Structure formats: structure tokens, C-alpha cells
Amino acid sequence: MKKIFFLSALLGTAISASAQFAGGTGTASDPYQIETAAQLQAVSDYATSCFILNNDIDLTDVAWTPIASGSTFTGTFDGNGKTVSNLVIENGQNGLGLFSRVNTPGVIKNLIMRDCYITGGSWCGILCSTNGNWEKAGGTFINCDIYDSSIDGGDCTAAFAGAAGGSFEGCRAFNVTVEGSGSNTGGISGNNENGGHYYDCTFYGSVIASSNAGGICAFYNGTCKVDTCFKNCVVYGSVSSSTGTVGGVLGTPNWNSTNAHIANCAVFADCTGQAVGSFGGNALRTGSWSHDSYSDPWNGGLCAVNFNGPIQDCYFSGIISKTSDDVKIAGVCGRNWPGITVKNCYYNSDGASLSMGDGEEPDKK
């Protein structure tokens, strides 16, 4: 009798879950099918399962609760090339986004988001609040797009994930504004602290920060799990911060980061701040910090201070600005540390008159 009762309970659970969706059983071969806003919200109740979006969903006038809020999404969500539009959350709370927390082995792929507007606190993103963090490895975001949207938050704010410890492949943002009043504001993610990588990502819009800004990622900490952390990424528009470091690709890696390398990336963005580099703002927190400002700052087209390169096969096109007359400006590196190889790099001479503001000249071979 106990076995019969147990089987009945399992069947009841399966029937109950299936009844909330348009079809499917939640497995990889037969994912739950989503066709309405209510079904999309119900993903929260089955955060380890697999899902597929069957049609576009308009969230106009929907009071949205981020998926897996209070838990963690570790399943697979296939957007199937469909669009979720008009997500609006303006309550100023921490942890906002379409999804709340995503951890490994979670996957979000093939999803388009459009006309989304979020005003929140810390750890906010349009697609997801946190894709992992310093304690938990994040999931993988694959082939996701965000169009015509904006987000305004505090610490760790970005288009795809405010805080991150996971990876982003083929993620693209077009006409998106990201503004952060705290530290670490980025185009794709605010930070990354658990070895994630960024491949084939594009950001087109504005990143406006109070402390540390990156067109792809503002702050990278730890050991990247692959040899090159940033590869085939492109940034357009503008990246700026009133304090800290500014990078068109990466704002700054932490002093002990490993493999936070940048390869085959391009920046066509105006970068503004006090320690500016279109690829890497600062390879180390050098330049004598004093109350969130540099006493001897450098701005560079590719990086502000190259402390752990190498840099090769890269190009910068844009205008480099400075906040004070004592800032050294150069098209490649504001300061290239002795012994660091820089070769086959090009820059817009109208945006900077020198290749190196200070340090060793690049290899011209």
C-alpha cells in the first residue's frame, strides 16, 4: 500500500506541474512549454527543470516577481528565438531582473528581451540579478539579446547580470543604457568573481557609473577557467565613471586575477573618467589610490595601466577624455609596465596623439 501511495503522490505532482504549462514534462527531451505570462512566472516553482518558450510574451502591466526569487534557477530555459517585452520593475529593491539567481548548471539561451525598464538597488540586471557570485559558480547565458532597454541600480548593475560568477556567450545588447550609483557597472555584467568568460558578446549603448565601469564587465576577480577570458567582443557607444577605473571591455581585474586576458576585441566607444582604457581600465589598482582618486593617473585607448598583459592584435577607435590636466593620455596604454609585450595594436590618432603615455613602447613588428 505504501508503494501505491508513493506512486500516486508522484503522479499527482507531475500532473500538477504539467497543468501549469502548455505541455511537456520538464525534461531535456520534453521541456515544459511556455505560452503565457502566468506560465513564465510559474518557472519559479520548478527551477531545476527544462523549459522552452513557444511564442512572444508581453509583460505590460504585469507585476513581475523575478524567476526563482528566494531560490536558485539551475535548469535550462530555451527562449527559442522568442521575445519577452515590456518588463517594468521600479520598486528600487535589490536583486531585480527577469530571473533572480542562476547557478551552475543553469542555462539561459536563445532569448530576446525588448523595451524593458528596471529601477532597482544592488545586484540588478535586465535578464538576471546574479549569475553566480564569489561563492557559487554561475550558469551559462548563450545567444541572448536585449534591445531598447534601460536599468538604473546601485552596486553591481548590468544588462545581463548585475553580479556574476558564470559565463556569457553570444550575448548582445543594442540601444541599452546601464546606470549604477554604486561600484561595478557593466554592459554585460557588473562583476565576475568565479572564473566565467565572455565570448562573442556585443554592447551598444551607454554605461554610466559612479565607481568602476566596463563596456563588458567592470570588475574581474579570481582565475578564469579558460586561457582567454574576453574574446571576440565589441563595444559601441560610451563608457564613463566619475571615480575608479573605466574600460571599454574590462574596467579592472583584481590584483590576483589569472587569465583575465583580452583577445580579438574592438571598442568603438568614447571612454571617460580618471583611469581610462578602452580594453582594460587598469591591470592593477596602481597609481596611488587616495580617496577614490589617482594621484598619478593614466588614460589609454587599450588600457590605462598594463601590469600583466600581453596585448596584441587589438584596435581602438574613439576619443579619450580626462578629468584633470595631469592625466597622461595615450592611444594604446597610458602606462605600459616594463617587460610587458604589446604588439600589432592600432588606435585612432585623433583621439590620442601618443601610443604610450609612459613606459615601454609597443612592438612595431
PDB file of C-alpha atoms in Angstrom, residues 156-158 178-180 182-191 203 206-220 235 238-253 270-282 289 304:
ATOM      1  CA  CYS A 156      26.787  45.588  -9.468  1.00  0.00           C
ATOM      2  CA  THR A 157      24.388  46.695 -12.184  1.00  0.00           C
ATOM      3  CA  ALA A 158      24.385  45.490 -15.807  1.00  0.00           C
ATOM      4  CA  VAL A 178      23.052  50.915 -17.823  1.00  0.00           C
ATOM      5  CA  GLU A 179      23.475  53.312 -14.920  1.00  0.00           C
ATOM      6  CA  GLY A 180      24.874  52.467 -11.480  1.00  0.00           C
ATOM      7  CA  GLY A 182      27.429  52.219  -6.613  1.00  0.00           C
ATOM      8  CA  SER A 183      30.501  50.242  -7.646  1.00  0.00           C
ATOM      9  CA  ASN A 184      30.952  47.994 -10.706  1.00  0.00           C
ATOM     10  CA  THR A 185      28.594  48.934 -13.526  1.00  0.00           C
ATOM     11  CA  GLY A 186      28.967  46.948 -16.747  1.00  0.00           C
ATOM     12  CA  GLY A 187      27.397  46.407 -20.136  1.00  0.00           C
ATOM     13  CA  ILE A 188      27.123  42.615 -19.879  1.00  0.00           C
ATOM     14  CA  SER A 189      27.800  42.066 -16.150  1.00  0.00           C
ATOM     15  CA  GLY A 190      28.805  44.288 -13.254  1.00  0.00           C
ATOM     16  CA  ASN A 191      31.448  41.923 -11.923  1.00  0.00           C
ATOM     17  CA  PHE A 203      27.277  46.018 -26.114  1.00  0.00           C
ATOM     18  CA  SER A 206      25.788  53.752 -22.552  1.00  0.00           C
ATOM     19  CA  VAL A 207      27.396  52.586 -19.324  1.00  0.00           C
ATOM     20  CA  ILE A 208      27.307  55.333 -16.693  1.00  0.00           C
ATOM     21  CA  ALA A 209      28.988  54.541 -13.373  1.00  0.00           C
ATOM     22  CA  SER A 210      29.883  56.158 -10.090  1.00  0.00           C
ATOM     23  CA  SER A 211      32.817  53.822  -9.396  1.00  0.00           C
ATOM     24  CA  ASN A 212      34.325  51.384 -11.946  1.00  0.00           C
ATOM     25  CA  ALA A 213      32.793  50.886 -15.383  1.00  0.00           C
ATOM     26  CA  GLY A 214      33.277  48.321 -18.135  1.00  0.00           C
ATOM     27  CA  GLY A 215      31.640  48.001 -21.522  1.00  0.00           C
ATOM     28  CA  ILE A 216      31.572  44.228 -20.989  1.00  0.00           C
ATOM     29  CA  CYS A 217      32.491  43.762 -17.297  1.00  0.00           C
ATOM     30  CA  ALA A 218      33.532  46.315 -14.665  1.00  0.00           C
ATOM     31  CA  PHE A 219      35.480  44.108 -12.225  1.00  0.00           C
ATOM     32  CA  TYR A 220      37.001  40.630 -12.634  1.00  0.00           C
ATOM     33  CA  VAL A 235      31.615  47.685 -27.591  1.00  0.00           C
ATOM     34  CA  SER A 238      30.065  55.326 -24.339  1.00  0.00           C
ATOM     35  CA  VAL A 239      31.535  54.105 -21.058  1.00  0.00           C
ATOM     36  CA  SER A 240      32.130  56.526 -18.189  1.00  0.00           C
ATOM     37  CA  SER A 241      32.650  56.685 -14.448  1.00  0.00           C
ATOM     38  CA  SER A 242      33.158  59.567 -12.045  1.00  0.00           C
ATOM     39  CA  THR A 243      35.648  57.558  -9.915  1.00  0.00           C
ATOM     40  CA  GLY A 244      37.565  54.305 -10.150  1.00  0.00           C
ATOM     41  CA  THR A 245      38.580  52.708 -13.420  1.00  0.00           C
ATOM     42  CA  VAL A 246      36.980  52.735 -16.858  1.00  0.00           C
ATOM     43  CA  GLY A 247      37.452  50.061 -19.515  1.00  0.00           C
ATOM     44  CA  GLY A 248      35.671  49.670 -22.822  1.00  0.00           C
ATOM     45  CA  VAL A 249      35.887  45.900 -22.330  1.00  0.00           C
ATOM     46  CA  LEU A 250      37.073  45.342 -18.724  1.00  0.00           C
ATOM     47  CA  GLY A 251      37.150  48.010 -16.045  1.00  0.00           C
ATOM     48  CA  THR A 252      39.747  46.269 -13.890  1.00  0.00           C
ATOM     49  CA  PRO A 253      40.845  42.794 -12.848  1.00  0.00           C
ATOM     50  CA  ASP A 270      34.029  57.107 -26.048  1.00  0.00           C
ATOM     51  CA  CYS A 271      35.556  56.295 -22.664  1.00  0.00           C
ATOM     52  CA  THR A 272      35.588  58.959 -19.961  1.00  0.00           C
ATOM     53  CA  GLY A 273      36.993  59.031 -16.436  1.00  0.00           C
ATOM     54  CA  GLN A 274      40.155  59.305 -14.391  1.00  0.00           C
ATOM     55  CA  ALA A 275      41.815  55.947 -15.131  1.00  0.00           C
ATOM     56  CA  VAL A 276      40.622  55.016 -18.595  1.00  0.00           C
ATOM     57  CA  GLY A 277      41.443  52.250 -21.047  1.00  0.00           C
ATOM     58  CA  SER A 278      39.097  51.036 -23.722  1.00  0.00           C
ATOM     59  CA  PHE A 279      40.095  47.378 -23.258  1.00  0.00           C
ATOM     60  CA  GLY A 280      41.264  47.219 -19.645  1.00  0.00           C
ATOM     61  CA  GLY A 281      40.947  50.193 -17.349  1.00  0.00           C
ATOM     62  CA  ASN A 282      43.666  49.065 -15.010  1.00  0.00           C
ATOM     63  CA  TRP A 289      44.781  55.401  -4.545  1.00  0.00           C
ATOM     64  CA  ALA A 304      45.070  52.590 -18.509  1.00  0.00           C
TER      65      ALA A 304
END
